[in-house]
């Protein structure tokens, strides 16, 4: 079928290519003149025949909001917009309502797959009305991996980005799990073969997984992970996961612990722990100021010879 | 080679069978007369030619300790004991020393694989001296899965059970991660296709894993997990993992959160939360007793008509 | 000085009374005709001489937003609005901007003190411009407790409710700390005098605090806390604290754990733990389905007689 | 009454002094010849009339165990030993049994109070048989603070140190609560008066406490806590608290989070976070190695001009 794509970066460009290989007619717009097919969003819309479908593949937040708003101005009733970026599901709901008021459909699509997606397909998590999703199925069928998995229509508008967000939250805790396990094994004087241990786990264990494979790839190149600092950014989706959980009163101890560990990893010095240190100093400090023993030793440090 | 096995239950029996199929000579002892090959541990020792190797496959704790102690009495210098059960690594170190004092070798082996191990092989994590491990390699080669993974000699005596313990700790947090993600997705009114979403994740995602496959198998039978209560036991290895981390001053927030979630799942009522409830009641209770607003509303509950 | 108060419930009514006792002229409006001084917000505004100050003491959220908006319509440039309710600091910022556009000042004030505030004074945490706060100082001086503590001008508009919110977050973790300690002590067979232990801690310990006093008051009435269920609501401020921390990338493990413990306390059954239970069942279940041992015993359950 | 004290360091020396001022006859032994009253433990025993009571105030672990063992050799049936140090409750039980086998009584006593204890008294938490505790009441009455609080006989041998240990666990979480609140307040651009805010909380709030007073003392000297690093040791009792909780299957999320935050504060670099960083690098790294998008952006970084 015919599809407009706005945003032809690494992801959008590859998706356009996979769709063309799959026999679809793709008109792409990007502000980079070297990769764009058309000179403007208006021209993109003119090049498509109604009812149109336009896939938005630009950064989440203002760029996506601006693009959706612009499409609302230039598309016609019966047209359809897909947000394939990493938008917050709350934004989807607003965008869906904004476009619905103009008779334009909206579908959100969480996309996983990275640079290998061009060859292997992209995992797609979709939210929207049945009719709109159905119209886009030829596109989804081409983008998704072969086989029975890798595509789901999870629910209403916002559901696609919601489940992609939770996917990333789960991912945070799984990564943290491997990190904690690695650190504990490394701390034990009993264990002398750390990378070999992780490598052996790829077969026959309960924790075998793609993330374990990735960790083993990393350990193969850098057996003690010496080339890296213990510093981890977060992408926003982990934060949204915790905030959504708080909103829905869902306990999320392991995922939030994983997010907080990343926050802490980026601190040179923890203000919270400066407070703890200050309190400990108060306990044991100058005699005139100290009125308790805190968690400092209550007993003598001068044991008898017995 | 020749191997004695003590404990011919589901695991030990299958391992004996896999070893026999692999051409080894196995003499098994079990207190169940229907499955045992010999009438006593002494007889088992007599039936093996020196230097002997005896695999202990009985429950962790006292049964294993008693068995190791008994073997120390009946084996000879140069013989070798393998503990293939779920022992605590601290016990291994004690058992190793006890046997070493008599010139008997000791190897600990964490085993993963369950009922499919007979056909597919068992993942093996081994601790002990190089010489002792080398002597047992024909046995390990037969027990392990085909292919390059599934066996590791991780380090000294205790290292095998230590890394198996950490494997299970990682497993706890991975299970908790899927649980938390499931609960959050289920709480969202946006998502109407929960099992379908998890199923789709089997391909092309970051979190694809054997545990996800198992979860999908469970959801296929019981799409809303209605047949189950949210009640989870723990096997001991999760506890040991947290205790080892505390001993080594390793932060383990996600794994410990997973363990605590299991503890909480088994409580009819939480004494800790009774304290929180009691404190909240004190805030807002009878006027003469209440001297603060706690986290109860400080504002009127009677808003004006405006 | 002269002050209008909107909302004469338990908190607002007592604050009006304390202000009158302190020599201020208070005009109160409430939709309850039995307690109101005037028939409408308009009448309240008419009764005050410019430049006016109006204290809003109604529930957070829509009631406060509606009241602030209404005041924006009827007040004049140079007038001043105080939000003394439990508003989210984000709402304060919006309300401040809305009123500023009309030349009306805005101050937010977090209030602690409950029913004893009338006699003992209210702890006040204030956000707003210096000029506006200065104008209100006669009011704050009368409302606050005697002595040097209990009042702070913490910063810009929103700062008052922000620090009150964090105060409540700290409170959550302190309550959880006592809850966890209580539960652990109760679990030990060594300790036979639980309430006596907590009572003794009121003097000479590091953890002596008003919350400990409250807990002892609760234990005096109900030594085993048998009259209560381990069920704890949350007021919103704990949730906002965690969400603000996530926004600011501040690790908040203890406070978030306390919030999640409250969420969990209100669940009949945990969906997350149903997932964990389902996975554990998959490990050890029917032979044809089981391909690993999970955290279930890998060793025999039939130990030998030795 | 008559009491022997072994260990005359800062704590033991002050306690001896307070007891003498209270009219008791104290014979002290310390290996420091400048402070000791007697030349050996044997001489100390000789100087006391039967039935004797000897208070052990030496460091926990081996020094205490050695001292208790030595006393078992030189005391007589009917004598009584008190361990007033920071021993693990598990050691108490062993020591109690060791002495009971010789007809010697044993009482454990957790002591709080630090350098001000000499003047203000020590909070005492005691475990042991009623008879033994009763015999020591004159000593406890003199050591404890005046007033009705500050002393408790919590239960059997070990109970004193158990509840002191939990006291310290609660303390960890309370300190962490203040630390987290401080860090969040400091992160907010709204709040410009941080120390002033904490100071104001000393009156009229729910979180008023001795620890808050200490924090305000620290902030008075160092308003931004600039002189300190966010580095916090732990004394052992926090670790024991978590380990006891794991043993008793008690969920301890806030206290364990507080302990782990201390562990993390002492790391230059977190091995766990190196694993997370390594995994993130694998996601987005060199094209040939990358097979997924992980939590990295799935959308273009080159938004269109719209």
XYZ file of C-alpha atoms in Angstrom, chain A residues 115-241:
127
model
C 19.751 -1.665 13.163
C 19.008 -5.309 12.461
C 15.336 -4.521 11.941
C 15.887 -3.844 8.257
C 16.853 -7.464 7.707
C 15.108 -9.261 10.561
C 12.009 -7.178 11.036
C 10.796 -4.995 13.861
C 8.780 -6.052 16.911
C 5.646 -3.900 16.804
C 3.246 -3.048 19.654
C 0.200 -1.196 18.433
C -2.622 0.812 20.019
C -5.704 2.158 18.255
C -9.156 1.407 16.911
C -9.661 -1.897 15.149
C -10.523 -0.248 11.856
C -7.442 1.904 11.786
C -5.155 -0.931 12.771
C -6.747 -3.160 10.149
C -6.057 -0.594 7.431
C -2.386 -0.601 8.381
C -1.969 -4.374 8.567
C -0.182 -4.636 5.193
C 2.433 -2.242 6.560
C 2.732 -4.042 9.888
C 2.976 -7.423 8.136
C 5.958 -6.209 6.152
C 7.716 -4.511 9.049
C 7.358 -7.315 11.596
C 9.692 -10.305 11.817
C 8.717 -13.464 9.962
C 7.058 -16.092 12.095
C 4.103 -15.905 14.427
C 5.472 -13.444 17.012
C 6.616 -9.857 17.033
C 3.334 -8.059 16.391
C 0.489 -7.242 18.732
C -2.490 -4.938 18.700
C -2.554 -4.402 22.466
C -5.562 -2.107 22.868
C -6.769 1.445 22.513
C -4.803 4.493 21.450
C -1.793 4.681 23.763
C -1.680 0.942 24.415
C 1.155 0.385 21.960
C 3.491 2.838 23.618
C 2.258 1.755 27.051
C 3.289 -1.858 26.558
C 6.549 -0.843 24.860
C 7.231 1.311 27.930
C 6.556 -1.625 30.263
C 8.730 -3.838 28.059
C 11.567 -1.415 28.718
C 10.767 -1.362 32.449
C 11.037 -5.159 32.535
C 14.281 -4.830 30.604
C 15.667 -2.470 33.259
C 15.074 -5.013 36.013
C 16.490 -7.873 33.959
C 19.644 -5.886 33.257
C 19.892 -4.982 36.941
C 19.466 -8.650 37.858
C 22.438 -9.635 35.735
C 24.407 -6.695 37.119
C 23.743 -7.641 40.720
C 24.545 -11.270 40.084
C 27.774 -10.337 38.339
C 28.852 -8.078 41.174
C 28.170 -10.723 43.801
C 30.027 -13.414 41.897
C 32.931 -11.050 41.331
C 33.041 -10.311 45.072
C 33.442 -13.945 46.039
C 36.998 -15.187 46.468
C 35.732 -18.676 45.666
C 34.906 -17.883 42.047
C 37.910 -17.512 39.771
C 36.221 -17.987 36.405
C 33.624 -15.258 36.109
C 33.174 -14.819 32.337
C 33.340 -18.592 31.874
C 30.492 -18.960 34.370
C 28.223 -16.534 32.557
C 29.068 -18.119 29.239
C 28.170 -21.576 30.510
C 24.730 -20.326 31.505
C 23.669 -19.894 27.901
C 22.462 -23.483 27.806
C 20.277 -25.473 30.185
C 19.630 -22.741 32.756
C 16.532 -20.850 33.820
C 18.034 -17.445 33.063
C 19.064 -18.046 29.478
C 17.976 -15.051 27.471
C 18.994 -12.606 24.813
C 20.344 -10.233 27.455
C 22.593 -12.999 28.794
C 23.857 -13.547 25.257
C 24.627 -9.836 24.993
C 26.427 -9.861 28.314
C 28.552 -12.760 27.149
C 29.368 -10.876 23.981
C 30.504 -7.945 26.129
C 32.543 -10.208 28.408
C 34.202 -11.841 25.427
C 35.625 -8.466 24.409
C 36.358 -7.179 27.896
C 36.456 -10.051 30.413
C 36.520 -7.820 33.484
C 34.480 -4.986 31.988
C 37.459 -2.755 32.634
C 36.839 -0.499 29.665
C 33.571 0.739 31.074
C 32.524 2.935 33.918
C 29.575 1.922 36.059
C 27.526 4.757 34.656
C 24.127 4.182 33.102
C 21.788 6.617 31.465
C 18.091 6.088 31.290
C 15.907 6.731 28.299
C 12.729 8.079 29.839
C 10.725 4.905 29.455
C 11.981 3.514 32.762
C 10.904 6.722 34.450
C 7.495 6.654 32.806
C 7.063 3.041 33.904
